[in-house]
Amino acid sequence: WSQNLSSFEQNWSQQTAEQIESWAHQIFSDIQEEHRARQVELLHLHRNMEEHQHSARQHQALAEQWSESALILLDFIQNHYPPPLLGRVKVQRILEELAAAEGNYNAAAFQAALSAFQRVFFQLSDFRIELERRLARWNHLYQQAVFQVNTHLAVLQRSARVPAVDLEGQEIEDQVDINVWTQGGYAELVQRSQALVSQLESGMEHNPTRTLQQILTHDLPAMREEFTDLVHQARIAVLSSQLRINIADLVVRSLEAERFVFYEGHYDAEDMRRAYSASLKNFAGEEVVIQVHPRAANSLENDLHIISLDRSQSTEHDFRQRFLGIQSSLTDSGLIVEQP
């Protein structure tokens, strides 16, 4: 039994040793397999880290390139185009986005910085195209404004005197001094036109696109129309002045038929734009003063005043007959006479 037990122990020990060896071998194999797997993972991780570092360096380099390109383009825009053309809001917004991109770069967020610098560059590129369009538009309007305003001024300066017209509107040989007969209106218009030329000579700073459009579509047409009105006003004023002396002459003739004698006639203050007066006397010593006053500017209407300075020699009936004779004379000459 003792031998059997010893044999059993040997067998059991051998089997146990073999199992332990097998188990140990299996564990060692598992450990080796897991070690190899860990090595592979570490290798992948190392490669990923290298790739990430390489990608970050690439993003950094690209961000620097786009930043440089954006800054060069920004500097060109700010130095090449006039400030009035740029617009503060647009430039300020681009500067703020550029500052944000630089903040990302300084924080080592190179990929975000790269995207931001690219976006700023493309905005600047689009802005430059827009500025070229604006500049071309401004140059076109500016050349038009300079040419038309100078032409308008030249016409004004050549037209200080224009032919007078008759009652039918036909030009005659007599000349009309526009400034005199518009009481300085012509000189004031010339002064404003010269000021507009000076304004245009100051360039874009005082003549942005909106101002040029205002000059071409409103200011200049208004000045041309004003000059036309001044010419009309001057011609009407000359006609009205001539009518006053003609009216007075008709009244004088009518009174001369009643044995009055003309002895003096003049415009007030020797100014043909003002009222005309004529004085007559008869042998009885009665004096009549005729005054013809302009009723309103830019009108052919006049007011006639007949003043008898010595009424002792005439009755109301005489005055009435005298007025009717004058009215008939004026009416026969084609004038419209309103009742006093």
mmCIF file of C-alpha atoms in Angstrom:
data_model
loop_
_atom_site.group_PDB
_atom_site.id
_atom_site.type_symbol
_atom_site.label_atom_id
_atom_site.label_comp_id
_atom_site.label_asym_id
_atom_site.label_seq_id
_atom_site.Cartn_x
_atom_site.Cartn_y
_atom_site.Cartn_z
ATOM 1 C CA TRP A 1 0.000 0.000 0.000
ATOM 2 C CA SER A 2 2.930 2.172 0.889
ATOM 3 C CA GLN A 3 4.404 1.649 -2.551
ATOM 4 C CA ASN A 4 1.124 2.369 -4.202
ATOM 5 C CA LEU A 5 0.784 5.579 -2.223
ATOM 6 C CA SER A 6 4.297 6.626 -3.158
ATOM 7 C CA SER A 7 3.606 5.843 -6.798
ATOM 8 C CA PHE A 8 0.357 7.821 -6.624
ATOM 9 C CA GLU A 9 2.150 10.766 -5.074
ATOM 10 C CA GLN A 10 4.797 10.693 -7.784
ATOM 11 C CA ASN A 11 2.218 10.544 -10.514
ATOM 12 C CA TRP A 12 0.150 13.272 -8.932
ATOM 13 C CA SER A 13 3.231 15.448 -8.430
ATOM 14 C CA GLN A 14 4.281 14.885 -12.002
ATOM 15 C CA GLN A 15 0.807 15.641 -13.309
ATOM 16 C CA THR A 16 0.558 18.674 -11.084
ATOM 17 C CA ALA A 17 3.954 19.899 -12.223
ATOM 18 C CA GLU A 18 2.990 19.364 -15.843
ATOM 19 C CA GLN A 19 -0.300 21.224 -15.316
ATOM 20 C CA ILE A 20 1.485 24.048 -13.527
ATOM 21 C CA GLU A 21 4.089 24.191 -16.286
ATOM 22 C CA SER A 22 1.342 24.178 -18.922
ATOM 23 C CA TRP A 23 -0.602 26.830 -17.047
ATOM 24 C CA ALA A 24 2.534 28.908 -16.563
ATOM 25 C CA HIS A 25 3.370 28.531 -20.256
ATOM 26 C CA GLN A 26 -0.143 29.650 -21.136
ATOM 27 C CA ILE A 27 0.062 32.610 -18.806
ATOM 28 C CA PHE A 28 3.459 33.529 -20.224
ATOM 29 C CA SER A 29 2.054 33.295 -23.765
ATOM 30 C CA ASP A 30 -0.908 35.439 -22.783
ATOM 31 C CA ILE A 31 1.403 37.967 -21.182
ATOM 32 C CA GLN A 32 3.590 38.034 -24.268
ATOM 33 C CA GLU A 33 0.538 38.472 -26.515
ATOM 34 C CA GLU A 34 -0.788 41.258 -24.355
ATOM 35 C CA HIS A 35 2.681 42.856 -24.313
ATOM 36 C CA ARG A 36 2.836 42.730 -28.103
ATOM 37 C CA ALA A 37 -0.645 44.289 -28.270
ATOM 38 C CA ARG A 38 0.444 47.045 -25.899
ATOM 39 C CA GLN A 39 3.542 47.625 -27.995
ATOM 40 C CA VAL A 40 1.401 47.956 -31.102
ATOM 41 C CA GLU A 41 -0.904 50.377 -29.298
ATOM 42 C CA LEU A 42 2.047 52.407 -28.094
ATOM 43 C CA LEU A 43 3.463 52.435 -31.604
ATOM 44 C CA HIS A 44 0.136 53.682 -33.019
ATOM 45 C CA LEU A 45 -0.106 56.255 -30.278
ATOM 46 C CA HIS A 46 3.420 57.422 -30.961
ATOM 47 C CA ARG A 47 2.709 57.661 -34.671
ATOM 48 C CA ASN A 48 -0.527 59.560 -34.010
ATOM 49 C CA MET A 49 1.337 61.945 -31.756
ATOM 50 C CA GLU A 50 3.962 62.472 -34.414
ATOM 51 C CA GLU A 51 1.267 63.008 -37.044
ATOM 52 C CA HIS A 52 -0.590 65.415 -34.756
ATOM 53 C CA GLN A 53 2.595 67.343 -34.084
ATOM 54 C CA HIS A 54 3.343 67.406 -37.801
ATOM 55 C CA SER A 55 -0.227 68.544 -38.581
ATOM 56 C CA ALA A 56 -0.033 71.274 -35.927
ATOM 57 C CA ARG A 57 3.248 72.486 -37.420
ATOM 58 C CA GLN A 58 1.630 72.487 -40.849
ATOM 59 C CA HIS A 59 -1.362 74.466 -39.547
ATOM 60 C CA GLN A 60 0.984 76.905 -37.847
ATOM 61 C CA ALA A 61 3.031 77.424 -41.003
ATOM 62 C CA LEU A 62 -0.059 77.818 -43.163
ATOM 63 C CA ALA A 63 -1.617 80.204 -40.643
ATOM 64 C CA GLU A 64 1.515 82.363 -40.789
ATOM 65 C CA GLN A 65 1.404 82.406 -44.594
ATOM 66 C CA TRP A 66 -2.278 83.402 -44.741
ATOM 67 C CA SER A 67 -1.735 85.985 -42.012
ATOM 68 C CA GLU A 68 1.102 87.566 -43.984
ATOM 69 C CA SER A 69 -0.998 87.589 -47.174
ATOM 70 C CA ALA A 70 -3.951 89.175 -45.357
ATOM 71 C CA LEU A 71 -1.759 91.869 -43.781
ATOM 72 C CA ILE A 72 -0.127 92.703 -47.127
ATOM 73 C CA LEU A 73 -3.530 93.029 -48.799
ATOM 74 C CA LEU A 74 -4.882 95.113 -45.902
ATOM 75 C CA ASP A 75 -1.882 97.452 -46.095
ATOM 76 C CA PHE A 76 -2.372 97.826 -49.852
ATOM 77 C CA ILE A 77 -6.053 98.664 -49.441
ATOM 78 C CA GLN A 78 -5.446 101.225 -46.688
ATOM 79 C CA ASN A 79 -2.670 102.985 -48.619
ATOM 80 C CA HIS A 80 -4.013 102.715 -52.170
ATOM 81 C CA TYR A 81 -7.661 103.747 -51.791
ATOM 82 C CA PRO A 82 -8.811 107.141 -50.449
ATOM 83 C CA PRO A 83 -10.236 106.962 -46.896
ATOM 84 C CA PRO A 84 -13.693 108.338 -47.907
ATOM 85 C CA LEU A 85 -14.042 105.346 -50.219
ATOM 86 C CA LEU A 86 -13.295 102.720 -47.568
ATOM 87 C CA GLY A 87 -16.059 103.201 -45.040
ATOM 88 C CA ARG A 88 -15.212 102.956 -41.344
ATOM 89 C CA VAL A 89 -17.660 100.187 -40.474
ATOM 90 C CA LYS A 90 -16.384 97.717 -43.073
ATOM 91 C CA VAL A 91 -12.706 98.266 -42.232
ATOM 92 C CA GLN A 92 -13.356 98.090 -38.490
ATOM 93 C CA ARG A 93 -15.171 94.773 -38.848
ATOM 94 C CA ILE A 94 -12.273 93.273 -40.818
ATOM 95 C CA LEU A 95 -9.741 94.542 -38.264
ATOM 96 C CA GLU A 96 -11.736 92.917 -35.466
ATOM 97 C CA GLU A 97 -11.781 89.560 -37.282
ATOM 98 C CA LEU A 98 -8.039 89.859 -37.918
ATOM 99 C CA ALA A 99 -7.430 90.503 -34.213
ATOM 100 C CA ALA A 100 -9.514 87.424 -33.327
ATOM 101 C CA ALA A 101 -7.440 85.314 -35.741
ATOM 102 C CA GLU A 102 -4.225 86.566 -34.152
ATOM 103 C CA GLY A 103 -5.666 85.685 -30.743
ATOM 104 C CA ASN A 104 -6.241 82.091 -31.881
ATOM 105 C CA TYR A 105 -2.672 81.917 -33.195
ATOM 106 C CA ASN A 106 -1.222 83.229 -29.942
ATOM 107 C CA ALA A 107 -3.247 80.594 -28.070
ATOM 108 C CA ALA A 108 -1.673 77.892 -30.300
ATOM 109 C CA ALA A 109 -5.085 77.138 -31.824
ATOM 110 C CA PHE A 110 -3.396 77.009 -35.203
ATOM 111 C CA GLN A 111 -6.178 75.264 -37.111
ATOM 112 C CA ALA A 112 -8.738 77.830 -35.930
ATOM 113 C CA ALA A 113 -6.263 80.615 -36.659
ATOM 114 C CA LEU A 114 -5.689 79.246 -40.167
ATOM 115 C CA SER A 115 -9.432 79.252 -40.921
ATOM 116 C CA ALA A 116 -9.807 82.769 -39.519
ATOM 117 C CA PHE A 117 -6.859 84.186 -41.493
ATOM 118 C CA GLN A 118 -8.221 82.585 -44.688
ATOM 119 C CA ARG A 119 -11.636 84.101 -44.050
ATOM 120 C CA VAL A 120 -10.116 87.562 -43.492
ATOM 121 C CA PHE A 121 -8.035 87.278 -46.664
ATOM 122 C CA PHE A 122 -11.067 86.376 -48.787
ATOM 123 C CA GLN A 123 -13.051 89.228 -47.233
ATOM 124 C CA LEU A 124 -10.239 91.627 -48.107
ATOM 125 C CA SER A 125 -10.115 90.272 -51.658
ATOM 126 C CA ASP A 126 -13.848 90.830 -52.088
ATOM 127 C CA PHE A 127 -13.515 94.258 -50.493
ATOM 128 C CA ARG A 128 -10.782 95.240 -52.933
ATOM 129 C CA ILE A 129 -13.000 94.297 -55.877
ATOM 130 C CA GLU A 130 -15.805 96.368 -54.360
ATOM 131 C CA LEU A 131 -13.423 99.296 -53.863
ATOM 132 C CA GLU A 132 -12.340 99.154 -57.503
ATOM 133 C CA ARG A 133 -15.984 99.307 -58.511
ATOM 134 C CA ARG A 134 -16.606 102.224 -56.156
ATOM 135 C CA LEU A 135 -13.531 104.070 -57.423
ATOM 136 C CA ALA A 136 -14.553 103.617 -61.055
ATOM 137 C CA ARG A 137 -18.053 104.882 -60.226
ATOM 138 C CA TRP A 138 -16.664 107.891 -58.360
ATOM 139 C CA ASN A 139 -14.236 108.785 -61.160
ATOM 140 C CA HIS A 140 -17.053 108.642 -63.703
ATOM 141 C CA LEU A 141 -19.297 110.918 -61.636
ATOM 142 C CA TYR A 142 -16.415 113.243 -60.762
ATOM 143 C CA GLN A 143 -15.385 113.774 -64.384
ATOM 144 C CA GLN A 144 -19.003 114.452 -65.313
ATOM 145 C CA ALA A 145 -19.455 116.918 -62.460
ATOM 146 C CA VAL A 146 -16.211 118.819 -63.180
ATOM 147 C CA PHE A 147 -17.016 119.115 -66.888
ATOM 148 C CA GLN A 148 -20.647 120.126 -66.459
ATOM 149 C CA VAL A 149 -20.058 122.607 -63.622
ATOM 150 C CA ASN A 150 -17.198 124.307 -65.486
ATOM 151 C CA THR A 151 -19.296 124.440 -68.649
ATOM 152 C CA HIS A 152 -22.173 125.966 -66.678
ATOM 153 C CA LEU A 153 -19.840 128.595 -65.188
ATOM 154 C CA ALA A 154 -18.405 129.442 -68.617
ATOM 155 C CA VAL A 155 -21.913 129.934 -70.006
ATOM 156 C CA LEU A 156 -22.771 132.190 -67.068
ATOM 157 C CA GLN A 157 -19.680 134.333 -67.511
ATOM 158 C CA ARG A 158 -20.317 134.716 -71.249
ATOM 159 C CA SER A 159 -23.923 135.661 -70.633
ATOM 160 C CA ALA A 160 -23.703 138.629 -68.297
ATOM 161 C CA ARG A 161 -25.502 140.583 -71.016
ATOM 162 C CA VAL A 162 -28.200 139.098 -73.235
ATOM 163 C CA PRO A 163 -30.355 140.535 -76.023
ATOM 164 C CA ALA A 164 -33.518 142.266 -74.890
ATOM 165 C CA VAL A 165 -36.888 141.143 -76.247
ATOM 166 C CA ASP A 166 -39.979 142.971 -77.423
ATOM 167 C CA LEU A 167 -43.526 142.374 -76.218
ATOM 168 C CA GLU A 168 -43.845 139.491 -78.683
ATOM 169 C CA GLY A 169 -40.807 137.791 -77.176
ATOM 170 C CA GLN A 170 -38.586 138.436 -80.195
ATOM 171 C CA GLU A 171 -34.967 139.383 -79.548
ATOM 172 C CA ILE A 172 -33.907 142.919 -80.426
ATOM 173 C CA GLU A 173 -30.539 144.642 -80.691
ATOM 174 C CA ASP A 174 -30.585 146.209 -77.223
ATOM 175 C CA GLN A 175 -28.627 144.379 -74.532
ATOM 176 C CA VAL A 176 -29.815 143.601 -71.019
ATOM 177 C CA ASP A 177 -27.379 143.639 -68.077
ATOM 178 C CA ILE A 178 -28.683 140.654 -66.125
ATOM 179 C CA ASN A 179 -27.012 141.562 -62.852
ATOM 180 C CA VAL A 180 -28.388 145.112 -62.864
ATOM 181 C CA TRP A 181 -31.933 144.106 -63.711
ATOM 182 C CA THR A 182 -31.997 141.205 -61.215
ATOM 183 C CA GLN A 183 -30.562 143.415 -58.437
ATOM 184 C CA GLY A 184 -27.444 141.288 -57.970
ATOM 185 C CA GLY A 185 -29.105 137.916 -58.491
ATOM 186 C CA TYR A 186 -26.793 137.106 -61.399
ATOM 187 C CA ALA A 187 -23.602 137.924 -59.428
ATOM 188 C CA GLU A 188 -24.811 135.790 -56.519
ATOM 189 C CA LEU A 189 -25.419 132.844 -58.868
ATOM 190 C CA VAL A 190 -21.952 133.236 -60.416
ATOM 191 C CA GLN A 191 -20.430 133.281 -56.929
ATOM 192 C CA ARG A 192 -22.202 130.071 -55.939
ATOM 193 C CA SER A 193 -21.152 128.433 -59.210
ATOM 194 C CA GLN A 194 -17.517 129.393 -58.608
ATOM 195 C CA ALA A 195 -17.752 127.990 -55.083
ATOM 196 C CA LEU A 196 -19.000 124.705 -56.531
ATOM 197 C CA VAL A 197 -16.002 124.587 -58.902
ATOM 198 C CA SER A 198 -13.672 125.173 -55.938
ATOM 199 C CA GLN A 199 -15.403 122.435 -53.995
ATOM 200 C CA LEU A 200 -14.866 119.955 -56.818
ATOM 201 C CA GLU A 201 -11.186 120.904 -57.018
ATOM 202 C CA SER A 202 -10.754 119.627 -53.430
ATOM 203 C CA GLY A 203 -11.160 116.048 -54.697
ATOM 204 C CA MET A 204 -12.809 113.107 -53.002
ATOM 205 C CA GLU A 205 -12.460 114.363 -49.430
ATOM 206 C CA HIS A 206 -15.252 116.915 -49.866
ATOM 207 C CA ASN A 207 -16.973 115.199 -52.784
ATOM 208 C CA PRO A 208 -18.024 111.644 -51.941
ATOM 209 C CA THR A 209 -20.149 109.740 -54.429
ATOM 210 C CA ARG A 210 -23.409 110.841 -52.817
ATOM 211 C CA THR A 211 -22.386 114.510 -53.064
ATOM 212 C CA LEU A 212 -21.484 114.142 -56.748
ATOM 213 C CA GLN A 213 -24.859 112.561 -57.430
ATOM 214 C CA GLN A 214 -26.521 115.465 -55.611
ATOM 215 C CA ILE A 215 -24.592 117.976 -57.737
ATOM 216 C CA LEU A 216 -25.425 116.264 -61.032
ATOM 217 C CA THR A 217 -29.070 115.449 -60.370
ATOM 218 C CA HIS A 218 -30.161 118.422 -58.253
ATOM 219 C CA ASP A 219 -27.738 121.306 -57.662
ATOM 220 C CA LEU A 220 -26.545 121.853 -61.228
ATOM 221 C CA PRO A 221 -29.991 121.523 -62.877
ATOM 222 C CA ALA A 222 -31.339 123.948 -60.255
ATOM 223 C CA MET A 223 -28.597 126.465 -61.079
ATOM 224 C CA ARG A 224 -29.292 126.183 -64.803
ATOM 225 C CA GLU A 225 -32.988 126.725 -64.206
ATOM 226 C CA GLU A 226 -32.207 129.655 -61.920
ATOM 227 C CA PHE A 227 -30.103 131.277 -64.653
ATOM 228 C CA THR A 228 -32.941 130.843 -67.142
ATOM 229 C CA ASP A 229 -35.279 132.464 -64.628
ATOM 230 C CA LEU A 230 -32.836 135.346 -64.088
ATOM 231 C CA VAL A 231 -32.643 136.018 -67.825
ATOM 232 C CA HIS A 232 -36.435 135.995 -68.006
ATOM 233 C CA GLN A 233 -36.683 138.202 -64.934
ATOM 234 C CA ALA A 234 -34.177 140.717 -66.348
ATOM 235 C CA ARG A 235 -35.941 140.895 -69.707
ATOM 236 C CA ILE A 236 -39.337 141.342 -68.027
ATOM 237 C CA ALA A 237 -37.880 144.054 -65.794
ATOM 238 C CA VAL A 238 -36.547 145.931 -68.847
ATOM 239 C CA LEU A 239 -39.896 145.601 -70.629
ATOM 240 C CA SER A 240 -41.737 146.764 -67.523
ATOM 241 C CA SER A 241 -39.416 149.760 -67.236
ATOM 242 C CA GLN A 242 -40.029 150.675 -70.865
ATOM 243 C CA LEU A 243 -43.757 150.225 -70.348
ATOM 244 C CA ARG A 244 -43.695 152.698 -67.467
ATOM 245 C CA ILE A 245 -42.210 155.428 -69.597
ATOM 246 C CA ASN A 246 -44.549 154.500 -72.478
ATOM 247 C CA ILE A 247 -47.563 154.666 -70.172
ATOM 248 C CA ALA A 248 -46.406 157.995 -68.834
ATOM 249 C CA ASP A 249 -45.923 159.253 -72.407
ATOM 250 C CA LEU A 250 -49.480 158.267 -73.356
ATOM 251 C CA VAL A 251 -50.830 160.056 -70.286
ATOM 252 C CA VAL A 252 -48.713 163.112 -71.118
ATOM 253 C CA ARG A 253 -50.123 163.193 -74.642
ATOM 254 C CA SER A 254 -53.642 162.890 -73.300
ATOM 255 C CA LEU A 255 -53.057 165.776 -70.894
ATOM 256 C CA GLU A 256 -51.344 167.851 -73.556
ATOM 257 C CA ALA A 257 -54.629 167.650 -75.470
ATOM 258 C CA GLU A 258 -56.090 169.454 -72.441
ATOM 259 C CA ARG A 259 -53.427 172.173 -72.759
ATOM 260 C CA PHE A 260 -51.051 170.818 -70.143
ATOM 261 C CA VAL A 261 -47.348 171.210 -70.896
ATOM 262 C CA PHE A 262 -44.772 168.574 -70.049
ATOM 263 C CA TYR A 263 -41.785 170.023 -68.263
ATOM 264 C CA GLU A 264 -40.001 167.207 -66.388
ATOM 265 C CA GLY A 265 -39.747 163.431 -66.260
ATOM 266 C CA HIS A 266 -37.416 160.995 -64.465
ATOM 267 C CA TYR A 267 -37.022 157.583 -62.868
ATOM 268 C CA ASP A 268 -36.820 157.595 -59.070
ATOM 269 C CA ALA A 269 -33.153 157.919 -58.002
ATOM 270 C CA GLU A 270 -32.285 157.746 -61.701
ATOM 271 C CA ASP A 271 -32.884 153.995 -61.468
ATOM 272 C CA MET A 272 -34.790 152.581 -64.429
ATOM 273 C CA ARG A 273 -35.924 149.641 -62.291
ATOM 274 C CA ARG A 274 -37.993 151.982 -60.128
ATOM 275 C CA ALA A 275 -41.040 154.191 -60.669
ATOM 276 C CA TYR A 276 -41.190 156.767 -63.448
ATOM 277 C CA SER A 277 -42.604 160.232 -62.817
ATOM 278 C CA ALA A 278 -43.629 163.019 -65.188
ATOM 279 C CA SER A 279 -44.855 166.522 -64.339
ATOM 280 C CA LEU A 280 -47.061 168.844 -66.372
ATOM 281 C CA LYS A 281 -48.567 172.323 -65.899
ATOM 282 C CA ASN A 282 -51.204 174.351 -67.673
ATOM 283 C CA PHE A 283 -51.393 178.115 -68.131
ATOM 284 C CA ALA A 284 -53.800 178.365 -65.202
ATOM 285 C CA GLY A 285 -51.048 177.135 -62.902
ATOM 286 C CA GLU A 286 -52.587 173.703 -62.276
ATOM 287 C CA GLU A 287 -49.936 170.957 -61.957
ATOM 288 C CA VAL A 288 -50.356 167.252 -62.583
ATOM 289 C CA VAL A 289 -47.814 164.633 -61.572
ATOM 290 C CA ILE A 290 -47.892 161.227 -63.232
ATOM 291 C CA GLN A 291 -46.323 158.300 -61.361
ATOM 292 C CA VAL A 292 -46.036 154.788 -62.795
ATOM 293 C CA HIS A 293 -44.899 152.218 -60.216
ATOM 294 C CA PRO A 294 -43.871 148.595 -60.853
ATOM 295 C CA ARG A 295 -46.456 146.375 -59.204
ATOM 296 C CA ALA A 296 -44.346 143.248 -58.602
ATOM 297 C CA ALA A 297 -41.082 141.643 -59.645
ATOM 298 C CA ASN A 298 -41.122 139.477 -62.759
ATOM 299 C CA SER A 299 -44.327 141.106 -63.943
ATOM 300 C CA LEU A 300 -45.392 143.593 -66.649
ATOM 301 C CA GLU A 301 -48.097 145.055 -64.426
ATOM 302 C CA ASN A 302 -47.692 148.646 -63.248
ATOM 303 C CA ASP A 303 -49.718 150.995 -61.081
ATOM 304 C CA LEU A 304 -50.595 154.444 -62.468
ATOM 305 C CA HIS A 305 -51.053 157.365 -60.092
ATOM 306 C CA ILE A 306 -52.253 160.784 -61.348
ATOM 307 C CA ILE A 307 -51.849 163.521 -58.759
ATOM 308 C CA SER A 308 -53.331 167.015 -59.189
ATOM 309 C CA LEU A 309 -51.367 169.415 -56.996
ATOM 310 C CA ASP A 310 -53.643 172.429 -57.488
ATOM 311 C CA ARG A 311 -57.313 171.420 -57.577
ATOM 312 C CA SER A 312 -58.770 174.917 -57.396
ATOM 313 C CA GLN A 313 -59.086 175.284 -61.153
ATOM 314 C CA SER A 314 -60.886 171.957 -61.841
ATOM 315 C CA THR A 315 -64.054 170.281 -60.638
ATOM 316 C CA GLU A 316 -64.676 166.631 -59.886
ATOM 317 C CA HIS A 317 -66.356 166.402 -63.273
ATOM 318 C CA ASP A 318 -63.151 167.717 -64.872
ATOM 319 C CA PHE A 319 -61.088 165.102 -63.042
ATOM 320 C CA ARG A 320 -63.486 162.374 -64.118
ATOM 321 C CA GLN A 321 -63.380 163.442 -67.741
ATOM 322 C CA ARG A 322 -59.624 163.695 -67.559
ATOM 323 C CA PHE A 323 -59.358 160.128 -66.257
ATOM 324 C CA LEU A 324 -61.719 158.791 -68.919
ATOM 325 C CA GLY A 325 -59.636 160.469 -71.615
ATOM 326 C CA ILE A 326 -56.448 158.920 -70.208
ATOM 327 C CA GLN A 327 -58.107 155.506 -69.905
ATOM 328 C CA SER A 328 -59.277 155.701 -73.524
ATOM 329 C CA SER A 329 -55.801 156.639 -74.695
ATOM 330 C CA LEU A 330 -54.219 153.737 -72.844
ATOM 331 C CA THR A 331 -56.863 151.280 -73.998
ATOM 332 C CA ASP A 332 -56.478 152.367 -77.608
ATOM 333 C CA SER A 333 -52.762 151.589 -77.294
ATOM 334 C CA GLY A 334 -53.549 147.981 -76.329
ATOM 335 C CA LEU A 335 -53.068 148.298 -72.593
ATOM 336 C CA ILE A 336 -55.464 146.809 -70.072
ATOM 337 C CA VAL A 337 -56.592 149.429 -67.569
ATOM 338 C CA GLU A 338 -58.225 148.388 -64.322
ATOM 339 C CA GLN A 339 -60.704 150.676 -62.584
ATOM 340 C CA PRO A 340 -59.254 152.518 -59.574
#
